Structures are given as C-alpha cells and as structure tokens.
Amino acid sequence: MGGRISLDTNIKENPSLQRFSGQESISDNDPFWNTLLSFNLKIDDYDTAEARAFDESLNDFLQSLMYNTQTTGNFAAFIKVFLRRSTELKTSEQYENKIYLWQTANALIILRYVCKFLTQRMNESEFVKVFATSASLPSSSASSSDDEPETVENESDTDEIYCNTAEKLLDTLIVILADLSVK
C-alpha cells in the first residue's frame, strides 16, 4: 500500500494500490512488491465505524483487482511473493530482521482484505482459480495451465501434495501460526 495508511490518507490516490489493481501485469520478482508491502496501517479494528470506513475506501481498488487479476495475474503474483517470503520467515525471526517481518505482516493484512472481498463476491471455483491465474509476462515463464503450479528449480517436491495454490497458501498460513512465536 506504500507509506502511512490511515483514515486521513487518500486511498484513491495511492499509486501502489492503483498499480496492483490496475491492468498492468506485475511479475512476482518485481521490486514493486517491496514498495507495496512498506506501509504503516493506523486503523483501530475495534472501532467498527473506522474499520468499516476503511473497508469502504478500499472497495474501488478491490473491485478493479477482482476483474483485472483474471488477465494480469497480479493477485497470483502477490501470493507467489508471500509464499516465497514465508519460507524465510523463521530465519528472519531468529535474526530479528524487523523490516522483513514488518513487510510480511503487511502482506498478511493485504491478504486479509483481498480474500475477504473476493470470498464475498465469488463462488469457490472462481476464488480458487484467481489464486492460480498467471499472466503471460515476458520476464517470467508462466505455466500453460492455470491448475498446474509453475515449476521452478528451487521449489521443493512438497508442492506436488497440493491440489492448487489456495491449498498451499492455507497450509503455509497454518505453519506460520504454529511455528512463529508471538512477541
């Protein structure tokens, strides 16, 4: 989301959100993701009016993302970024890499808002397909099938146990909850 985000922030003018939800495909190894994940959210979740107002301010971006990600694959790229970062999460915690942990926490916040929005508007098969949709980018080799995960040399063989990317994400979230200590 880039920068300090609060109710005082004009979300409609946020260039990172505009690019993420826009019609331009973003590769999962683009430096853009570091910019998107570098923000401070100042919303009191216990203040329901404030939380609702923030939710509503994101609706236009989330609506655009829902339609555009079918062709851009930006949400699937975001998931790939999150899954890649999650493999290094335990090490980052041990070495107290605050910036990495902060950006990963921000990725979880974005994931929360996007998934909430999508689950309210899509059926299960559409929702799962959005996780696997990859745009054809000149800089990355996208798989020919949306249901098959991309084969990369450094990916582990355990990827074969997942039926789809959504299932892998859910397993990763459970591992994070189980393994990471709360400080």
PDB file of C-alpha atoms in Angstrom:
ATOM      1  CA  MET A   1       0.000   0.000   0.000  1.00  0.00           C
ATOM      2  CA  GLY A   2       3.054   2.178   0.357  1.00  0.00           C
ATOM      3  CA  GLY A   3       3.553   4.795   3.086  1.00  0.00           C
ATOM      4  CA  ARG A   4       1.483   5.511   6.182  1.00  0.00           C
ATOM      5  CA  ILE A   5      -2.126   4.463   5.722  1.00  0.00           C
ATOM      6  CA  SER A   6      -4.894   5.817   7.945  1.00  0.00           C
ATOM      7  CA  LEU A   7      -8.343   7.265   7.520  1.00  0.00           C
ATOM      8  CA  ASP A   8      -6.655  10.599   6.831  1.00  0.00           C
ATOM      9  CA  THR A   9      -4.846   9.090   3.829  1.00  0.00           C
ATOM     10  CA  ASN A  10      -6.489   9.487   0.435  1.00  0.00           C
ATOM     11  CA  ILE A  11      -6.553   5.824  -0.605  1.00  0.00           C
ATOM     12  CA  LYS A  12      -7.882   6.660  -4.088  1.00  0.00           C
ATOM     13  CA  GLU A  13      -4.581   8.372  -4.945  1.00  0.00           C
ATOM     14  CA  ASN A  14      -2.290   5.584  -3.703  1.00  0.00           C
ATOM     15  CA  PRO A  15      -0.016   4.698  -6.666  1.00  0.00           C
ATOM     16  CA  SER A  16       0.917   1.267  -5.284  1.00  0.00           C
ATOM     17  CA  LEU A  17      -2.716   0.215  -4.942  1.00  0.00           C
ATOM     18  CA  GLN A  18      -3.505   1.655  -8.372  1.00  0.00           C
ATOM     19  CA  ARG A  19      -0.744  -0.411  -9.958  1.00  0.00           C
ATOM     20  CA  PHE A  20      -1.619  -3.602  -8.031  1.00  0.00           C
ATOM     21  CA  SER A  21      -5.284  -3.405  -9.025  1.00  0.00           C
ATOM     22  CA  GLY A  22      -4.638  -1.997 -12.484  1.00  0.00           C
ATOM     23  CA  GLN A  23      -4.401  -3.572 -15.916  1.00  0.00           C
ATOM     24  CA  GLU A  24      -0.602  -3.888 -15.952  1.00  0.00           C
ATOM     25  CA  SER A  25       0.816  -7.319 -15.120  1.00  0.00           C
ATOM     26  CA  ILE A  26       3.376  -7.329 -12.319  1.00  0.00           C
ATOM     27  CA  SER A  27       5.938 -10.124 -12.175  1.00  0.00           C
ATOM     28  CA  ASP A  28       6.340 -11.889  -8.840  1.00  0.00           C
ATOM     29  CA  ASN A  29      10.016 -10.836  -8.798  1.00  0.00           C
ATOM     30  CA  ASP A  30       9.345  -7.135  -9.467  1.00  0.00           C
ATOM     31  CA  PRO A  31      10.733  -4.710  -6.821  1.00  0.00           C
ATOM     32  CA  PHE A  32       7.237  -3.195  -6.739  1.00  0.00           C
ATOM     33  CA  TRP A  33       6.232  -5.734  -4.082  1.00  0.00           C
ATOM     34  CA  ASN A  34       8.681  -4.237  -1.570  1.00  0.00           C
ATOM     35  CA  THR A  35       7.036  -0.850  -2.126  1.00  0.00           C
ATOM     36  CA  LEU A  36       3.519  -2.266  -1.785  1.00  0.00           C
ATOM     37  CA  LEU A  37       4.424  -4.034   1.457  1.00  0.00           C
ATOM     38  CA  SER A  38       6.065  -0.985   3.056  1.00  0.00           C
ATOM     39  CA  PHE A  39       3.266   0.794   4.886  1.00  0.00           C
ATOM     40  CA  ASN A  40       2.082   1.533   8.411  1.00  0.00           C
ATOM     41  CA  LEU A  41      -1.599   0.877   8.967  1.00  0.00           C
ATOM     42  CA  LYS A  42      -3.156   3.093  11.621  1.00  0.00           C
ATOM     43  CA  ILE A  43      -6.700   1.740  11.837  1.00  0.00           C
ATOM     44  CA  ASP A  44      -8.318   0.727  15.107  1.00  0.00           C
ATOM     45  CA  ASP A  45     -10.039  -2.586  14.287  1.00  0.00           C
ATOM     46  CA  TYR A  46     -12.099  -2.269  17.471  1.00  0.00           C
ATOM     47  CA  ASP A  47     -13.632   0.991  16.251  1.00  0.00           C
ATOM     48  CA  THR A  48     -16.211  -0.537  13.917  1.00  0.00           C
ATOM     49  CA  ALA A  49     -17.102   2.761  12.242  1.00  0.00           C
ATOM     50  CA  GLU A  50     -13.444   3.467  11.450  1.00  0.00           C
ATOM     51  CA  ALA A  51     -12.839  -0.099  10.231  1.00  0.00           C
ATOM     52  CA  ARG A  52     -15.969  -0.002   8.048  1.00  0.00           C
ATOM     53  CA  ALA A  53     -14.947   3.355   6.554  1.00  0.00           C
ATOM     54  CA  PHE A  54     -11.506   1.958   5.724  1.00  0.00           C
ATOM     55  CA  ASP A  55     -13.072  -1.161   4.169  1.00  0.00           C
ATOM     56  CA  GLU A  56     -15.307   1.017   2.012  1.00  0.00           C
ATOM     57  CA  SER A  57     -12.367   3.175   0.918  1.00  0.00           C
ATOM     58  CA  LEU A  58     -10.712   0.027  -0.493  1.00  0.00           C
ATOM     59  CA  ASN A  59     -13.780  -1.145  -2.443  1.00  0.00           C
ATOM     60  CA  ASP A  60     -12.862   0.515  -5.763  1.00  0.00           C
ATOM     61  CA  PHE A  61      -9.357  -0.977  -5.711  1.00  0.00           C
ATOM     62  CA  LEU A  62     -10.589  -4.403  -4.695  1.00  0.00           C
ATOM     63  CA  GLN A  63     -13.287  -4.316  -7.377  1.00  0.00           C
ATOM     64  CA  SER A  64     -10.662  -3.429 -10.002  1.00  0.00           C
ATOM     65  CA  LEU A  65      -8.341  -6.125  -8.696  1.00  0.00           C
ATOM     66  CA  MET A  66     -11.115  -8.722  -8.843  1.00  0.00           C
ATOM     67  CA  TYR A  67     -11.773  -8.020 -12.536  1.00  0.00           C
ATOM     68  CA  ASN A  68      -8.235  -7.244 -13.699  1.00  0.00           C
ATOM     69  CA  THR A  69      -6.429 -10.087 -11.947  1.00  0.00           C
ATOM     70  CA  GLN A  70      -8.173 -12.532 -14.295  1.00  0.00           C
ATOM     71  CA  THR A  71      -5.913 -11.185 -17.056  1.00  0.00           C
ATOM     72  CA  THR A  72      -2.990  -9.618 -15.186  1.00  0.00           C
ATOM     73  CA  GLY A  73      -2.398 -12.367 -12.646  1.00  0.00           C
ATOM     74  CA  ASN A  74      -1.392  -9.754 -10.059  1.00  0.00           C
ATOM     75  CA  PHE A  75      -3.127 -11.488  -7.157  1.00  0.00           C
ATOM     76  CA  ALA A  76      -1.481 -14.803  -8.080  1.00  0.00           C
ATOM     77  CA  ALA A  77       1.874 -12.986  -8.269  1.00  0.00           C
ATOM     78  CA  PHE A  78       1.210 -11.493  -4.825  1.00  0.00           C
ATOM     79  CA  ILE A  79       0.509 -14.988  -3.478  1.00  0.00           C
ATOM     80  CA  LYS A  80       3.780 -16.246  -5.005  1.00  0.00           C
ATOM     81  CA  VAL A  81       5.633 -13.377  -3.327  1.00  0.00           C
ATOM     82  CA  PHE A  82       4.005 -14.205   0.013  1.00  0.00           C
ATOM     83  CA  LEU A  83       4.740 -17.934  -0.285  1.00  0.00           C
ATOM     84  CA  ARG A  84       8.379 -17.229  -1.179  1.00  0.00           C
ATOM     85  CA  ARG A  85       8.737 -14.837   1.755  1.00  0.00           C
ATOM     86  CA  SER A  86       7.112 -17.306   4.137  1.00  0.00           C
ATOM     87  CA  THR A  87       9.904 -19.821   3.570  1.00  0.00           C
ATOM     88  CA  GLU A  88      12.371 -17.333   5.048  1.00  0.00           C
ATOM     89  CA  LEU A  89      10.118 -16.149   7.864  1.00  0.00           C
ATOM     90  CA  LYS A  90      11.533 -18.362  10.620  1.00  0.00           C
ATOM     91  CA  THR A  91      15.108 -17.286   9.801  1.00  0.00           C
ATOM     92  CA  SER A  92      14.064 -13.629   9.742  1.00  0.00           C
ATOM     93  CA  GLU A  93      12.510 -14.035  13.174  1.00  0.00           C
ATOM     94  CA  GLN A  94      15.651 -15.683  14.583  1.00  0.00           C
ATOM     95  CA  TYR A  95      17.869 -12.892  13.268  1.00  0.00           C
ATOM     96  CA  GLU A  96      15.286 -10.226  14.160  1.00  0.00           C
ATOM     97  CA  ASN A  97      15.031  -8.868  10.634  1.00  0.00           C
ATOM     98  CA  LYS A  98      12.404  -6.273  11.555  1.00  0.00           C
ATOM     99  CA  ILE A  99      11.835  -4.926   8.052  1.00  0.00           C
ATOM    100  CA  TYR A 100      11.235  -8.400   6.611  1.00  0.00           C
ATOM    101  CA  LEU A 101       8.851  -9.312   9.433  1.00  0.00           C
ATOM    102  CA  TRP A 102       7.051  -5.961   9.098  1.00  0.00           C
ATOM    103  CA  GLN A 103       6.579  -6.411   5.342  1.00  0.00           C
ATOM    104  CA  THR A 104       5.366  -9.983   5.825  1.00  0.00           C
ATOM    105  CA  ALA A 105       2.848  -8.805   8.421  1.00  0.00           C
ATOM    106  CA  ASN A 106       1.688  -6.186   5.914  1.00  0.00           C
ATOM    107  CA  ALA A 107       1.324  -8.915   3.278  1.00  0.00           C
ATOM    108  CA  LEU A 108      -0.981 -10.744   5.683  1.00  0.00           C
ATOM    109  CA  ILE A 109      -3.063  -7.570   6.109  1.00  0.00           C
ATOM    110  CA  ILE A 110      -3.408  -7.159   2.340  1.00  0.00           C
ATOM    111  CA  LEU A 111      -4.238 -10.847   2.012  1.00  0.00           C
ATOM    112  CA  ARG A 112      -6.945 -10.461   4.647  1.00  0.00           C
ATOM    113  CA  TYR A 113      -8.680  -7.583   2.866  1.00  0.00           C
ATOM    114  CA  VAL A 114      -8.395  -9.100  -0.619  1.00  0.00           C
ATOM    115  CA  CYS A 115      -9.582 -12.566   0.436  1.00  0.00           C
ATOM    116  CA  LYS A 116     -12.476 -11.124   2.426  1.00  0.00           C
ATOM    117  CA  PHE A 117     -13.597  -9.096  -0.576  1.00  0.00           C
ATOM    118  CA  LEU A 118     -13.216 -11.956  -3.058  1.00  0.00           C
ATOM    119  CA  THR A 119     -14.960 -14.562  -0.908  1.00  0.00           C
ATOM    120  CA  GLN A 120     -17.961 -12.260  -0.568  1.00  0.00           C
ATOM    121  CA  ARG A 121     -18.265 -11.868  -4.332  1.00  0.00           C
ATOM    122  CA  MET A 122     -17.051 -15.116  -5.937  1.00  0.00           C
ATOM    123  CA  ASN A 123     -18.046 -18.729  -5.781  1.00  0.00           C
ATOM    124  CA  GLU A 124     -15.490 -21.284  -4.599  1.00  0.00           C
ATOM    125  CA  SER A 125     -14.220 -22.364  -8.024  1.00  0.00           C
ATOM    126  CA  GLU A 126     -13.744 -18.754  -9.194  1.00  0.00           C
ATOM    127  CA  PHE A 127     -11.954 -17.922  -5.949  1.00  0.00           C
ATOM    128  CA  VAL A 128      -9.537 -20.860  -6.250  1.00  0.00           C
ATOM    129  CA  LYS A 129      -8.899 -20.034  -9.914  1.00  0.00           C
ATOM    130  CA  VAL A 130      -7.851 -16.466  -9.029  1.00  0.00           C
ATOM    131  CA  PHE A 131      -5.054 -17.904  -6.888  1.00  0.00           C
ATOM    132  CA  ALA A 132      -3.645 -19.804  -9.845  1.00  0.00           C
ATOM    133  CA  THR A 133      -4.171 -17.258 -12.615  1.00  0.00           C
ATOM    134  CA  SER A 134      -0.843 -16.193 -14.041  1.00  0.00           C
ATOM    135  CA  ALA A 135      -0.456 -13.586 -16.733  1.00  0.00           C
ATOM    136  CA  SER A 136       1.974 -14.208 -19.557  1.00  0.00           C
ATOM    137  CA  LEU A 137       4.848 -11.942 -18.739  1.00  0.00           C
ATOM    138  CA  PRO A 138       7.902 -11.611 -20.953  1.00  0.00           C
ATOM    139  CA  SER A 139      10.203 -11.765 -17.917  1.00  0.00           C
ATOM    140  CA  SER A 140       8.702 -14.886 -16.350  1.00  0.00           C
ATOM    141  CA  SER A 141       7.765 -18.272 -17.695  1.00  0.00           C
ATOM    142  CA  ALA A 142       4.097 -18.752 -16.902  1.00  0.00           C
ATOM    143  CA  SER A 143       2.654 -22.227 -16.913  1.00  0.00           C
ATOM    144  CA  SER A 144       0.309 -23.140 -19.737  1.00  0.00           C
ATOM    145  CA  SER A 145      -2.312 -24.453 -17.316  1.00  0.00           C
ATOM    146  CA  ASP A 146      -3.906 -22.420 -14.535  1.00  0.00           C
ATOM    147  CA  ASP A 147      -4.290 -25.534 -12.378  1.00  0.00           C
ATOM    148  CA  GLU A 148      -0.645 -26.584 -12.533  1.00  0.00           C
ATOM    149  CA  PRO A 149       1.883 -24.693 -10.383  1.00  0.00           C
ATOM    150  CA  GLU A 150       4.894 -23.210 -12.102  1.00  0.00           C
ATOM    151  CA  THR A 151       7.954 -25.463 -11.944  1.00  0.00           C
ATOM    152  CA  VAL A 152      10.970 -23.674 -10.555  1.00  0.00           C
ATOM    153  CA  GLU A 153      14.239 -25.378  -9.681  1.00  0.00           C
ATOM    154  CA  ASN A 154      14.360 -24.176  -6.085  1.00  0.00           C
ATOM    155  CA  GLU A 155      10.765 -25.155  -5.268  1.00  0.00           C
ATOM    156  CA  SER A 156      10.546 -28.212  -3.072  1.00  0.00           C
ATOM    157  CA  ASP A 157       8.992 -31.508  -4.082  1.00  0.00           C
ATOM    158  CA  THR A 158       6.313 -30.979  -1.431  1.00  0.00           C
ATOM    159  CA  ASP A 159       4.468 -28.681  -3.864  1.00  0.00           C
ATOM    160  CA  GLU A 160       3.160 -31.838  -5.512  1.00  0.00           C
ATOM    161  CA  ILE A 161       1.000 -32.620  -2.462  1.00  0.00           C
ATOM    162  CA  TYR A 162      -1.164 -29.537  -3.023  1.00  0.00           C
ATOM    163  CA  CYS A 163      -4.112 -29.579  -5.411  1.00  0.00           C
ATOM    164  CA  ASN A 164      -3.848 -25.829  -6.028  1.00  0.00           C
ATOM    165  CA  THR A 165      -2.198 -22.627  -4.857  1.00  0.00           C
ATOM    166  CA  ALA A 166      -5.058 -21.810  -2.481  1.00  0.00           C
ATOM    167  CA  GLU A 167      -4.445 -25.077  -0.645  1.00  0.00           C
ATOM    168  CA  LYS A 168      -0.709 -24.340  -0.439  1.00  0.00           C
ATOM    169  CA  LEU A 169      -1.446 -20.860   0.930  1.00  0.00           C
ATOM    170  CA  LEU A 170      -3.760 -22.254   3.595  1.00  0.00           C
ATOM    171  CA  ASP A 171      -1.122 -24.771   4.673  1.00  0.00           C
ATOM    172  CA  THR A 172       1.514 -22.023   4.789  1.00  0.00           C
ATOM    173  CA  LEU A 173      -0.724 -19.850   6.984  1.00  0.00           C
ATOM    174  CA  ILE A 174      -1.227 -22.761   9.390  1.00  0.00           C
ATOM    175  CA  VAL A 175       2.532 -23.369   9.549  1.00  0.00           C
ATOM    176  CA  ILE A 176       3.124 -19.675  10.282  1.00  0.00           C
ATOM    177  CA  LEU A 177       0.570 -19.734  13.101  1.00  0.00           C
ATOM    178  CA  ALA A 178       2.032 -22.917  14.568  1.00  0.00           C
ATOM    179  CA  ASP A 179       5.745 -22.148  14.226  1.00  0.00           C
ATOM    180  CA  LEU A 180       6.165 -18.411  14.744  1.00  0.00           C
ATOM    181  CA  SER A 181       6.303 -17.115  18.262  1.00  0.00           C
ATOM    182  CA  VAL A 182       4.225 -14.111  19.254  1.00  0.00           C
ATOM    183  CA  LYS A 183       6.201 -11.171  20.615  1.00  0.00           C
TER     184      LYS A 183
END
